[in-house]
PDB file of C-alpha atoms and ligand atoms in Angstrom:
ATOM      1  CA  MET A   1     -15.737  -1.619 -13.075  1.00 96.00           C
ATOM      2  CA  LYS A   2     -12.333  -2.859 -12.206  1.00 98.00           C
ATOM      3  CA  ARG A   3     -11.842  -5.138  -8.992  1.00 98.00           C
ATOM      4  CA  VAL A   4      -9.427  -3.794  -6.452  1.00 99.00           C
ATOM      5  CA  ALA A   5      -7.872  -6.471  -4.101  1.00 99.00           C
ATOM      6  CA  ILE A   6      -6.048  -4.595  -1.182  1.00 99.00           C
ATOM      7  CA  LEU A   7      -3.418  -6.384   1.163  1.00 98.00           C
ATOM      8  CA  ILE A   8      -2.909  -5.273   4.574  1.00 98.00           C
ATOM      9  CA  SER A   9      -0.794  -6.228   7.294  1.00 98.00           C
ATOM     10  CA  GLY A  10      -2.073  -4.001  10.327  1.00 97.00           C
ATOM     11  CA  GLY A  11      -5.303  -1.439  11.346  1.00 97.00           C
ATOM     12  CA  GLY A  12      -5.314  -0.770   7.651  1.00 98.00           C
ATOM     13  CA  SER A  13      -6.366   2.894   7.586  1.00 98.00           C
ATOM     14  CA  ASN A  14      -5.041   3.550   4.120  1.00 98.00           C
ATOM     15  CA  MET A  15      -7.776   0.708   2.896  1.00 98.00           C
ATOM     16  CA  VAL A  16     -10.725   1.990   4.619  1.00 98.00           C
ATOM     17  CA  LYS A  17      -9.897   5.362   2.429  1.00 98.00           C
ATOM     18  CA  LEU A  18      -9.379   3.000  -0.546  1.00 98.00           C
ATOM     19  CA  VAL A  19     -12.847   0.997   0.325  1.00 98.00           C
ATOM     20  CA  GLU A  20     -14.444   4.226   0.525  1.00 98.00           C
ATOM     21  CA  SER A  21     -13.576   5.999  -2.292  1.00 98.00           C
ATOM     22  CA  MET A  22     -14.633   3.429  -4.508  1.00 98.00           C
ATOM     23  CA  THR A  23     -18.456   4.662  -5.012  1.00 98.00           C
ATOM     24  CA  GLY A  24     -20.499   6.543  -7.427  1.00 97.00           C
ATOM     25  CA  ASP A  25     -18.271   6.903 -10.674  1.00 96.00           C
ATOM     26  CA  HIS A  26     -14.940   5.577  -9.473  1.00 97.00           C
ATOM     27  CA  PRO A  27     -13.784   3.248 -12.475  1.00 97.00           C
ATOM     28  CA  ALA A  28     -13.424   0.169  -9.672  1.00 98.00           C
ATOM     29  CA  ARG A  29     -14.949  -1.283  -6.673  1.00 98.00           C
ATOM     30  CA  ALA A  30     -12.823  -3.400  -3.580  1.00 98.00           C
ATOM     31  CA  CYS A  31     -13.237  -7.102  -4.183  1.00 98.00           C
ATOM     32  CA  LEU A  32     -10.994  -8.143  -1.626  1.00 98.00           C
ATOM     33  CA  VAL A  33      -9.286  -7.118   1.831  1.00 99.00           C
ATOM     34  CA  ALA A  34      -6.173  -9.770   2.585  1.00 98.00           C
ATOM     35  CA  SER A  35      -4.254 -10.039   5.479  1.00 98.00           C
ATOM     36  CA  ASN A  36      -0.891 -12.173   6.152  1.00 98.00           C
ATOM     37  CA  ASP A  37      -2.227 -11.258  10.036  1.00 98.00           C
ATOM     38  CA  PRO A  38      -5.535 -12.951  11.026  1.00 98.00           C
ATOM     39  CA  GLU A  39      -5.162 -10.576  14.161  1.00 98.00           C
ATOM     40  CA  ALA A  40      -5.052  -7.172  11.791  1.00 98.00           C
ATOM     41  CA  GLY A  41      -7.457  -4.841  12.675  1.00 98.00           C
ATOM     42  CA  GLY A  42      -8.147  -3.833   9.129  1.00 98.00           C
ATOM     43  CA  LEU A  43      -9.877  -7.372   8.647  1.00 98.00           C
ATOM     44  CA  LYS A  44     -12.476  -6.182  11.139  1.00 98.00           C
ATOM     45  CA  LYS A  45     -13.012  -3.168   9.525  1.00 98.00           C
ATOM     46  CA  ALA A  46     -13.338  -4.461   5.653  1.00 98.00           C
ATOM     47  CA  ALA A  47     -15.791  -6.594   7.247  1.00 98.00           C
ATOM     48  CA  GLU A  48     -17.455  -4.307   8.449  1.00 98.00           C
ATOM     49  CA  MET A  49     -17.595  -2.659   5.124  1.00 98.00           C
ATOM     50  CA  GLY A  50     -19.034  -5.441   3.639  1.00 98.00           C
ATOM     51  CA  ILE A  51     -15.818  -6.589   1.625  1.00 98.00           C
ATOM     52  CA  ALA A  52     -15.167 -10.132   1.648  1.00 98.00           C
ATOM     53  CA  THR A  53     -11.794 -10.601   3.414  1.00 98.00           C
ATOM     54  CA  ALA A  54      -9.086 -13.223   3.796  1.00 98.00           C
ATOM     55  CA  ALA A  55      -6.417 -14.220   6.113  1.00 98.00           C
ATOM     56  CA  VAL A  56      -2.812 -15.968   5.407  1.00 98.00           C
ATOM     57  CA  ASP A  57      -0.942 -16.738   8.724  1.00 98.00           C
ATOM     58  CA  HIS A  58       2.547 -15.944   7.444  1.00 98.00           C
ATOM     59  CA  ARG A  59       4.134 -17.328  10.387  1.00 97.00           C
ATOM     60  CA  LEU A  60       2.631 -21.263   9.612  1.00 97.00           C
ATOM     61  CA  PHE A  61       4.805 -21.434   6.613  1.00 97.00           C
ATOM     62  CA  LYS A  62       7.823 -21.041   8.841  1.00 95.00           C
ATOM     63  CA  GLY A  63       9.973 -18.923   6.250  1.00 93.00           C
ATOM     64  CA  ASP A  64       8.714 -20.957   3.222  1.00 97.00           C
ATOM     65  CA  ARG A  65       7.686 -17.782   1.205  1.00 96.00           C
ATOM     66  CA  GLU A  66       7.009 -19.651  -1.757  1.00 97.00           C
ATOM     67  CA  ALA A  67       4.473 -21.858   0.217  1.00 98.00           C
ATOM     68  CA  PHE A  68       3.057 -18.324   1.856  1.00 98.00           C
ATOM     69  CA  GLU A  69       2.639 -16.852  -1.218  1.00 98.00           C
ATOM     70  CA  ALA A  70       0.904 -19.386  -3.256  1.00 98.00           C
ATOM     71  CA  ALA A  71      -1.831 -19.625  -0.151  1.00 98.00           C
ATOM     72  CA  LEU A  72      -2.266 -15.782  -0.587  1.00 98.00           C
ATOM     73  CA  ARG A  73      -2.457 -16.218  -4.286  1.00 98.00           C
ATOM     74  CA  GLU A  74      -5.036 -18.788  -3.688  1.00 98.00           C
ATOM     75  CA  HIS A  75      -7.314 -15.948  -2.402  1.00 98.00           C
ATOM     76  CA  ILE A  76      -5.995 -13.173  -4.443  1.00 98.00           C
ATOM     77  CA  ASP A  77      -7.036 -14.995  -7.718  1.00 98.00           C
ATOM     78  CA  ALA A  78     -10.144 -16.491  -6.716  1.00 98.00           C
ATOM     79  CA  SER A  79     -11.456 -12.913  -6.335  1.00 98.00           C
ATOM     80  CA  GLN A  80     -10.209 -12.186 -10.047  1.00 98.00           C
ATOM     81  CA  PRO A  81      -8.760  -8.413  -9.095  1.00 98.00           C
ATOM     82  CA  ASP A  82      -7.611  -6.027 -12.028  1.00 98.00           C
ATOM     83  CA  ILE A  83      -5.588  -4.089  -9.460  1.00 98.00           C
ATOM     84  CA  LEU A  84      -3.677  -5.145  -6.304  1.00 98.00           C
ATOM     85  CA  CYS A  85      -3.488  -2.655  -3.841  1.00 98.00           C
ATOM     86  CA  LEU A  86      -0.055  -2.707  -1.109  1.00 98.00           C
ATOM     87  CA  ALA A  87      -1.659  -0.961   2.120  1.00 98.00           C
ATOM     88  CA  GLY A  88       0.469  -1.058   4.786  1.00 97.00           C
ATOM     89  CA  PHE A  89       1.606  -4.498   3.783  1.00 97.00           C
ATOM     90  CA  MET A  90       5.026  -5.554   5.501  1.00 95.00           C
ATOM     91  CA  ARG A  91       6.198  -8.730   4.217  1.00 95.00           C
ATOM     92  CA  ILE A  92       8.705  -8.757   1.343  1.00 92.00           C
ATOM     93  CA  LEU A  93       7.206 -10.029  -1.508  1.00 95.00           C
ATOM     94  CA  THR A  94       9.245 -12.389  -4.194  1.00 96.00           C
ATOM     95  CA  PRO A  95      10.105 -11.574  -7.597  1.00 96.00           C
ATOM     96  CA  SER A  96       7.808 -14.366  -8.898  1.00 96.00           C
ATOM     97  CA  PHE A  97       4.916 -13.481  -6.981  1.00 97.00           C
ATOM     98  CA  ILE A  98       5.498  -9.131  -7.927  1.00 97.00           C
ATOM     99  CA  GLU A  99       5.525 -10.467 -11.808  1.00 96.00           C
ATOM    100  CA  ALA A 100       2.425 -12.258 -11.606  1.00 97.00           C
ATOM    101  CA  TYR A 101       0.764  -9.018 -10.908  1.00 97.00           C
ATOM    102  CA  GLN A 102       3.411  -6.921 -12.030  1.00 92.00           C
ATOM    103  CA  GLY A 103       1.699  -3.902 -14.316  1.00 95.00           C
ATOM    104  CA  ARG A 104      -1.413  -3.743 -11.932  1.00 97.00           C
ATOM    105  CA  MET A 105      -0.008  -3.720  -8.311  1.00 98.00           C
ATOM    106  CA  LEU A 106       0.709  -0.564  -6.467  1.00 98.00           C
ATOM    107  CA  ASN A 107       2.094   0.465  -2.827  1.00 98.00           C
ATOM    108  CA  ILE A 108       2.475   3.295  -0.919  1.00 98.00           C
ATOM    109  CA  HIS A 109       5.155   3.818   0.779  1.00 98.00           C
ATOM    110  CA  PRO A 110       5.788   6.491   3.767  1.00 98.00           C
ATOM    111  CA  SER A 111       8.544   8.711   1.993  1.00 98.00           C
ATOM    112  CA  LEU A 112       9.295  10.816  -1.089  1.00 98.00           C
ATOM    113  CA  LEU A 113      10.992   8.370  -2.831  1.00 98.00           C
ATOM    114  CA  PRO A 114      13.617   7.295  -3.999  1.00 97.00           C
ATOM    115  CA  LYS A 115      14.745   8.797  -0.256  1.00 98.00           C
ATOM    116  CA  TYR A 116      14.530   6.358   2.187  1.00 98.00           C
ATOM    117  CA  LYS A 117      13.381   2.478   1.129  1.00 97.00           C
ATOM    118  CA  GLY A 118      12.520   0.011   3.602  1.00 95.00           C
ATOM    119  CA  LEU A 119      11.891   0.840   7.145  1.00 96.00           C
ATOM    120  CA  ASN A 120      11.876   3.666   9.921  1.00 97.00           C
ATOM    121  CA  THR A 121      11.566   5.959   6.965  1.00 98.00           C
ATOM    122  CA  HIS A 122      10.472   9.103   9.300  1.00 98.00           C
ATOM    123  CA  GLN A 123      13.503   8.830  11.723  1.00 98.00           C
ATOM    124  CA  ARG A 124      15.920   8.134   9.042  1.00 98.00           C
ATOM    125  CA  ALA A 125      14.553  11.451   7.405  1.00 98.00           C
ATOM    126  CA  LEU A 126      15.037  13.376  10.704  1.00 98.00           C
ATOM    127  CA  ASP A 127      18.187  11.909  11.483  1.00 98.00           C
ATOM    128  CA  ALA A 128      19.155  13.445   7.884  1.00 98.00           C
ATOM    129  CA  GLY A 129      18.154  16.679   8.672  1.00 98.00           C
ATOM    130  CA  ASP A 130      15.556  16.990   6.116  1.00 98.00           C
ATOM    131  CA  THR A 131      13.129  19.728   5.679  1.00 98.00           C
ATOM    132  CA  GLU A 132      10.577  18.049   4.335  1.00 98.00           C
ATOM    133  CA  ALA A 133       9.020  14.870   4.503  1.00 98.00           C
ATOM    134  CA  GLY A 134       5.829  13.239   2.765  1.00 98.00           C
ATOM    135  CA  CYS A 135       4.989   9.924   0.721  1.00 98.00           C
ATOM    136  CA  THR A 136       4.636   8.179  -2.443  1.00 98.00           C
ATOM    137  CA  VAL A 137       2.504   5.737  -4.111  1.00 98.00           C
ATOM    138  CA  HIS A 138       4.546   3.861  -6.849  1.00 98.00           C
ATOM    139  CA  GLU A 139       3.871   0.497  -9.164  1.00 97.00           C
ATOM    140  CA  VAL A 140       5.505  -2.202  -7.802  1.00 97.00           C
ATOM    141  CA  THR A 141       8.523  -3.951  -9.646  1.00 95.00           C
ATOM    142  CA  PRO A 142      10.698  -6.685  -8.146  1.00 91.00           C
ATOM    143  CA  ALA A 143      13.129  -4.262  -6.129  1.00 90.00           C
ATOM    144  CA  LEU A 144      11.949  -2.968  -2.898  1.00 88.00           C
ATOM    145  CA  ASP A 145      10.421   0.538  -2.912  1.00 90.00           C
ATOM    146  CA  ASP A 146      11.387   0.897  -6.404  1.00 92.00           C
ATOM    147  CA  GLY A 147       8.901   1.133  -9.353  1.00 94.00           C
ATOM    148  CA  PRO A 148       7.468   3.680 -11.474  1.00 96.00           C
ATOM    149  CA  ILE A 149       5.986   6.888  -9.292  1.00 98.00           C
ATOM    150  CA  LEU A 150       2.642   7.304  -9.530  1.00 98.00           C
ATOM    151  CA  GLY A 151       1.758  10.379  -6.955  1.00 98.00           C
ATOM    152  CA  GLN A 152       3.396  12.137  -4.015  1.00 98.00           C
ATOM    153  CA  ALA A 153       2.324  14.359  -1.343  1.00 98.00           C
ATOM    154  CA  ARG A 154       5.048  16.646   0.643  1.00 98.00           C
ATOM    155  CA  VAL A 155       4.478  17.643   4.704  1.00 98.00           C
ATOM    156  CA  PRO A 156       7.292  20.126   5.895  1.00 98.00           C
ATOM    157  CA  ILE A 157       9.703  18.638   8.735  1.00 98.00           C
ATOM    158  CA  GLU A 158       8.826  20.777  12.230  1.00 97.00           C
ATOM    159  CA  ALA A 159      11.939  21.267  14.411  1.00 96.00           C
ATOM    160  CA  GLU A 160      10.219  19.711  17.339  1.00 97.00           C
ATOM    161  CA  ASP A 161       8.656  17.002  14.856  1.00 98.00           C
ATOM    162  CA  THR A 162       9.534  13.184  16.082  1.00 98.00           C
ATOM    163  CA  ALA A 163       9.241  10.119  14.190  1.00 98.00           C
ATOM    164  CA  GLU A 164       5.787   9.901  16.061  1.00 98.00           C
ATOM    165  CA  THR A 165       4.271  13.287  15.388  1.00 98.00           C
ATOM    166  CA  LEU A 166       5.922  13.100  11.559  1.00 98.00           C
ATOM    167  CA  ALA A 167       4.170   9.919  10.674  1.00 98.00           C
ATOM    168  CA  ALA A 168       1.088  10.854  11.780  1.00 98.00           C
ATOM    169  CA  ARG A 169       0.945  13.720   9.686  1.00 98.00           C
ATOM    170  CA  VAL A 170       2.295  12.236   6.587  1.00 98.00           C
ATOM    171  CA  LEU A 171      -0.597   9.501   7.476  1.00 98.00           C
ATOM    172  CA  VAL A 172      -3.230  12.378   6.571  1.00 98.00           C
ATOM    173  CA  GLN A 173      -1.496  12.846   3.427  1.00 98.00           C
ATOM    174  CA  GLU A 174      -1.052   9.117   2.512  1.00 98.00           C
ATOM    175  CA  HIS A 175      -5.221   9.198   2.943  1.00 98.00           C
ATOM    176  CA  ARG A 176      -5.614  11.415   0.144  1.00 98.00           C
ATOM    177  CA  LEU A 177      -2.991  10.580  -2.032  1.00 98.00           C
ATOM    178  CA  TYR A 178      -3.861   6.633  -2.178  1.00 98.00           C
ATOM    179  CA  PRO A 179      -7.159   6.940  -3.250  1.00 98.00           C
ATOM    180  CA  GLU A 180      -6.660  10.009  -5.606  1.00 98.00           C
ATOM    181  CA  ALA A 181      -3.590   7.297  -7.118  1.00 98.00           C
ATOM    182  CA  LEU A 182      -5.779   4.482  -7.128  1.00 98.00           C
ATOM    183  CA  ARG A 183      -8.701   6.650  -9.271  1.00 98.00           C
ATOM    184  CA  ARG A 184      -6.140   7.632 -11.792  1.00 98.00           C
ATOM    185  CA  PHE A 185      -4.535   4.419 -12.037  1.00 98.00           C
ATOM    186  CA  ALA A 186      -8.495   2.574 -12.279  1.00 98.00           C
ATOM    187  CA  ALA A 187      -8.737   5.348 -15.393  1.00 98.00           C
ATOM    188  CA  GLY A 188      -5.892   4.225 -16.997  1.00 97.00           C
ATOM    189  CA  GLU A 189      -4.022   7.629 -15.939  1.00 95.00           C
ATOM    190  CA  ARG A 190      -0.427   6.953 -15.597  1.00 91.00           C
ATOM    191  CA  SER A 191       0.936  10.703 -15.574  1.00 93.00           C
ATOM    192  CA  LYS A 192       2.980  11.922 -12.383  1.00 97.00           C
ATOM    193  CA  PHE A 193       0.836  13.876  -9.654  1.00 98.00           C
ATOM    194  CA  GLU A 194       2.000  15.741  -6.847  1.00 98.00           C
ATOM    195  CA  LEU A 195      -0.795  16.629  -4.421  1.00 94.00           C
TER     196      LEU A 195
HETATM  197  C1  GAR B 201       1.464   3.614   6.185  1.00 68.28           C
HETATM  198  O1  GAR B 201       2.309   4.747   7.190  1.00 68.28           O
HETATM  199  C2  GAR B 201       2.074   2.684   5.136  1.00 68.28           C
HETATM  200  O2  GAR B 201       2.851   4.013   4.160  1.00 68.28           O
HETATM  201  C3  GAR B 201       2.991   1.749   5.757  1.00 68.28           C
HETATM  202  O3  GAR B 201       2.459   1.327   6.689  1.00 68.28           O
HETATM  203  C4  GAR B 201       1.742   2.191   7.458  1.00 68.28           C
HETATM  204  C5  GAR B 201      -0.254   1.356   7.354  1.00 68.28           C
HETATM  205  O4  GAR B 201      -0.634   1.921   7.929  1.00 68.28           O
HETATM  206  N1  GAR B 201       3.709   1.392   4.583  1.00 68.28           N
HETATM  207  C6  GAR B 201       4.895   0.732   4.741  1.00 68.28           C
HETATM  208  O5  GAR B 201       5.670   1.020   5.411  1.00 68.28           O
HETATM  209  C7  GAR B 201       5.645  -0.261   3.466  1.00 68.28           C
HETATM  210  N2  GAR B 201       6.519  -0.653   3.804  1.00 68.28           N
HETATM  211  P1  GAR B 201      -2.297   1.583   8.122  1.00 68.28           P
HETATM  212  O6  GAR B 201      -2.336   0.122   7.840  1.00 68.28           O
HETATM  213  O7  GAR B 201      -3.005   2.279   8.745  1.00 68.28           O
HETATM  214  O8  GAR B 201      -2.871   1.814   6.357  1.00 68.28           O
END
């Protein structure tokens, strides 16, 4: 059975879907949910689901990313994960952190990568006049939102869409995509899929 640690920064709706998916004959189980924000709503949800939680407040490190990551890594490594899932984790990670988990770290990003790396993905898709948006699960490599793509889901953009309505529709697809991508990854499958 593979062990999965999940990093979050906010409400953790993707984290909840990942945890809920890891039952029965699924090849993995959640071992830790950790956040850079002690107030992240997802921490309470994880605890209510019986998952161990940890918080390392990045603000206490005053810009010293290496020290923040060292503290975070203590919690992660103590839980001995085989796979690390970023699920709305909004801190940039240093190359040395990424190298420590490379090949076993996944991220979900709210765009059809390689389009719209970084922030404000939905507004940028609208501004560009795109007719579709979506989300991507990819392996994490040191370049931001760049590693090998594992899976994608598409949603049509409607004429009346705002960044908020589009984000909400993409999030519904994220909740389908990430559990499927994790299940495949934990089972050793690496072929790219579309939902
Ligand atoms: C999700 O839409 C995720 O794709 C996005 O943050 C949201 C987290 O929601 N991630 C990024 O933008 C990463 N750069 P959640 O906390 O409810 O899962």
